[in-house]
mmCIF file of N, CA and C in Angstrom:
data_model
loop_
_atom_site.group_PDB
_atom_site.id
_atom_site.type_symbol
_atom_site.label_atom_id
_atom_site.label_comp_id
_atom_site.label_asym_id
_atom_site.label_seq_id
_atom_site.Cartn_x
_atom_site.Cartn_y
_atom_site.Cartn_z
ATOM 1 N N UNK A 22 51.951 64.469 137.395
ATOM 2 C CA UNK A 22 50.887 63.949 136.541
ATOM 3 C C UNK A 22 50.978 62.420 136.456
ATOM 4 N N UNK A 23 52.138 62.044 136.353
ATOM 5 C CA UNK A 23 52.361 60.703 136.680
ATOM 6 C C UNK A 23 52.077 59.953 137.933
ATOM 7 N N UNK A 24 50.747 58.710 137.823
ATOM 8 C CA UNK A 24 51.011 58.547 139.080
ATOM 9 C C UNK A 24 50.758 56.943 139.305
ATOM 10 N N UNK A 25 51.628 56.523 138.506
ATOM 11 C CA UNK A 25 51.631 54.694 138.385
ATOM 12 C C UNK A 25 52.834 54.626 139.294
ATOM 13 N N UNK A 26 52.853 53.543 139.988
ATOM 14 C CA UNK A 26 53.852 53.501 140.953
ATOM 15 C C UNK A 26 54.260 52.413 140.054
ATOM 16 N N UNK A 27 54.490 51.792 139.437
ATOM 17 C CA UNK A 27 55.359 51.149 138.906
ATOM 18 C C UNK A 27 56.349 52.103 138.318
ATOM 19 N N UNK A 28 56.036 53.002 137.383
ATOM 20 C CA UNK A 28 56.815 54.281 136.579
ATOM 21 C C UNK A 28 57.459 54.411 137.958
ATOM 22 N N UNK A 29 56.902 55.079 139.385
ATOM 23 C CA UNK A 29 58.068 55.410 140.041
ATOM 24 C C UNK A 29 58.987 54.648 140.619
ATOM 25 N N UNK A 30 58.534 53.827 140.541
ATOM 26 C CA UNK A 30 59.703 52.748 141.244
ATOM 27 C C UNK A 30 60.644 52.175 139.893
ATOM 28 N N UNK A 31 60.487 52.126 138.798
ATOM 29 C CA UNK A 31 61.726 52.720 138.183
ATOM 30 C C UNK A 31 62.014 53.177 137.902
ATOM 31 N N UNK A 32 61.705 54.758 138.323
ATOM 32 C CA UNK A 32 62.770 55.907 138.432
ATOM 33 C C UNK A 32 63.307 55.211 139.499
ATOM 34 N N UNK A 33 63.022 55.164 141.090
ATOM 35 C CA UNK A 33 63.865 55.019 142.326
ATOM 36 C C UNK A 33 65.268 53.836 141.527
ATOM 37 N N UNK A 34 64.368 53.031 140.715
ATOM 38 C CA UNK A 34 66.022 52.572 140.406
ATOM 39 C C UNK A 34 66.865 53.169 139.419
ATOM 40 N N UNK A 35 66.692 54.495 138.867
ATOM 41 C CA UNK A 35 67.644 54.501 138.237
ATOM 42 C C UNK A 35 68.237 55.471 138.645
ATOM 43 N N UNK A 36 67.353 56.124 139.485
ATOM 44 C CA UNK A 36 67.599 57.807 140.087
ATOM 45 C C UNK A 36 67.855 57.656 141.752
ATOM 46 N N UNK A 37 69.424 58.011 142.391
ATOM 47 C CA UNK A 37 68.900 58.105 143.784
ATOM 48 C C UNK A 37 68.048 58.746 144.097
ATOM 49 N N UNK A 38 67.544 58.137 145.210
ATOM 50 C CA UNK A 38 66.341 58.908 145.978
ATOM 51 C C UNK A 38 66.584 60.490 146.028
ATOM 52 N N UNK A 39 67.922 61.046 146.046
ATOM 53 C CA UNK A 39 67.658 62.416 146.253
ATOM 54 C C UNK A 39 67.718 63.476 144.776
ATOM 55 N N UNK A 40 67.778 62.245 143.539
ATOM 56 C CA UNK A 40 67.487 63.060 142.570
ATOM 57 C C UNK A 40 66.259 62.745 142.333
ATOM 58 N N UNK A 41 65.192 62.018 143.052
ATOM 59 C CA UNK A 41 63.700 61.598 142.396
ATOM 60 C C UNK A 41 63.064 62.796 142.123
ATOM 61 N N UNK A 42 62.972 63.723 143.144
ATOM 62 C CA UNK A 42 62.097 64.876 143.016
ATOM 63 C C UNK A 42 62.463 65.656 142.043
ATOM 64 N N UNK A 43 63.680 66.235 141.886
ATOM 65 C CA UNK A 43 64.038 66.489 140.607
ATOM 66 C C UNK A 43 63.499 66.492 139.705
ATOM 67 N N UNK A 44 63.941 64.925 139.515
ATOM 68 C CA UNK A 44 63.012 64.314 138.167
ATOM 69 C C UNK A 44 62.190 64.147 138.048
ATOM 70 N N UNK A 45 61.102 64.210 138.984
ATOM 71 C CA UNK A 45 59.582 64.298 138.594
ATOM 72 C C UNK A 45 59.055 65.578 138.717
ATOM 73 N N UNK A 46 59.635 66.486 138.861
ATOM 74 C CA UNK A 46 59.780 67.938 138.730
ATOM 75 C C UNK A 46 59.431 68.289 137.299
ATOM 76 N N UNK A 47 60.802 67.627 136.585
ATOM 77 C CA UNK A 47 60.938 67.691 135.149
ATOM 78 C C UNK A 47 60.397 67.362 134.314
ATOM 79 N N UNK A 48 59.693 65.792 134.952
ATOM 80 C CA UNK A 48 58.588 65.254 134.096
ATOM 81 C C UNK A 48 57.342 65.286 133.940
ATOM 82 N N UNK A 49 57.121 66.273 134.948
ATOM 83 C CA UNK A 49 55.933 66.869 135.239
ATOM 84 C C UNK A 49 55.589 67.897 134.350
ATOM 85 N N UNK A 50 56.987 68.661 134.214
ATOM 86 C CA UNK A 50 57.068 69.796 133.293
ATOM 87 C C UNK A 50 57.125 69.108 131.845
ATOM 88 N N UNK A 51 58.102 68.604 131.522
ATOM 89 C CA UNK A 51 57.211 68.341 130.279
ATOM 90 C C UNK A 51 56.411 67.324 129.526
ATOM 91 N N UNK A 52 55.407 66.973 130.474
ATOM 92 C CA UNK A 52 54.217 66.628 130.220
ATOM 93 C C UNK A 52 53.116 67.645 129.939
ATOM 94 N N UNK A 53 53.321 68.764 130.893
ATOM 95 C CA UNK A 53 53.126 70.103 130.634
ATOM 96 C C UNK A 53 53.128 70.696 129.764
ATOM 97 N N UNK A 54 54.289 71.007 129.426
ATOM 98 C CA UNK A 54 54.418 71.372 127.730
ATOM 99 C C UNK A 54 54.095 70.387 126.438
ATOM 100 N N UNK A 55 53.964 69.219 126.899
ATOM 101 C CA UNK A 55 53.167 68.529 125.650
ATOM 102 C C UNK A 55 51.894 68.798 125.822
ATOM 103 N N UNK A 56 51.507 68.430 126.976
ATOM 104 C CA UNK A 56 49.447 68.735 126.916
ATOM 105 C C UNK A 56 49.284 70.377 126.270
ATOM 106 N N UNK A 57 50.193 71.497 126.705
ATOM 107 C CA UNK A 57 50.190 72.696 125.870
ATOM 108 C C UNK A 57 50.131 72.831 124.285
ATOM 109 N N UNK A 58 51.939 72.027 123.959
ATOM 110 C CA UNK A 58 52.162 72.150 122.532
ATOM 111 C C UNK A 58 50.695 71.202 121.600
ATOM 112 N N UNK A 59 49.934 69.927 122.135
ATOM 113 C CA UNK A 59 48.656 69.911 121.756
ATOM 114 C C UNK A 59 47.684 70.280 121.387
ATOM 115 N N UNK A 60 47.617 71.435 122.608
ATOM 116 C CA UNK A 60 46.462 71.864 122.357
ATOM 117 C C UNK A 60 46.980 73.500 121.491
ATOM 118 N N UNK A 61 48.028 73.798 121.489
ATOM 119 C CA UNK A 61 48.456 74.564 120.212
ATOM 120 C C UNK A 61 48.014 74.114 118.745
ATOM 121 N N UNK A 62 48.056 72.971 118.438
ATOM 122 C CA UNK A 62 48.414 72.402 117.175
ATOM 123 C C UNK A 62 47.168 72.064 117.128
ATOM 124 N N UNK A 63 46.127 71.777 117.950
ATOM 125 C CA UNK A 63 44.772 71.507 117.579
ATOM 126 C C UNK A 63 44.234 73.046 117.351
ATOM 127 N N UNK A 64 44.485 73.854 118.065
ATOM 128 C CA UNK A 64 43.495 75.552 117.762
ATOM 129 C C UNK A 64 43.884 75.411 115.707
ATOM 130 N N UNK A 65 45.627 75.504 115.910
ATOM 131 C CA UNK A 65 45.811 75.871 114.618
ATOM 132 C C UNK A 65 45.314 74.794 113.370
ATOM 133 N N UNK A 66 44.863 73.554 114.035
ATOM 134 C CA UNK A 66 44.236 72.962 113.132
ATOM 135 C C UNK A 66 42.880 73.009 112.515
ATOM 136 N N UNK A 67 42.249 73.389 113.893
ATOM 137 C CA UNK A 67 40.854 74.187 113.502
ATOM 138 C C UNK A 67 40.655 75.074 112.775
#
């Protein structure tokens, strides 16, 4: 979901290259679960 290449290029520095995917694995996921837990909390706000 992320797709500023600045954001990835500092991951590449903080993450070797062979944990990048990993981690954008992860951050993919929970971005995921926030756009979810959102739209949870908006139904129940309605």
């Amino acid at each position: 979901m992320i797709q500023d290449p600045a954001f990835l290029c500092f991951l590449q520095l903080i993450y070797p290259s062979e944990y990048l995917n990993a981690c954008y694995i992860e951050i993919k996921i929970f971005f995921i679960l926030e756009i979810i837990l959102k739209n949870i909390s908006n139904v129940i706000y309605l």
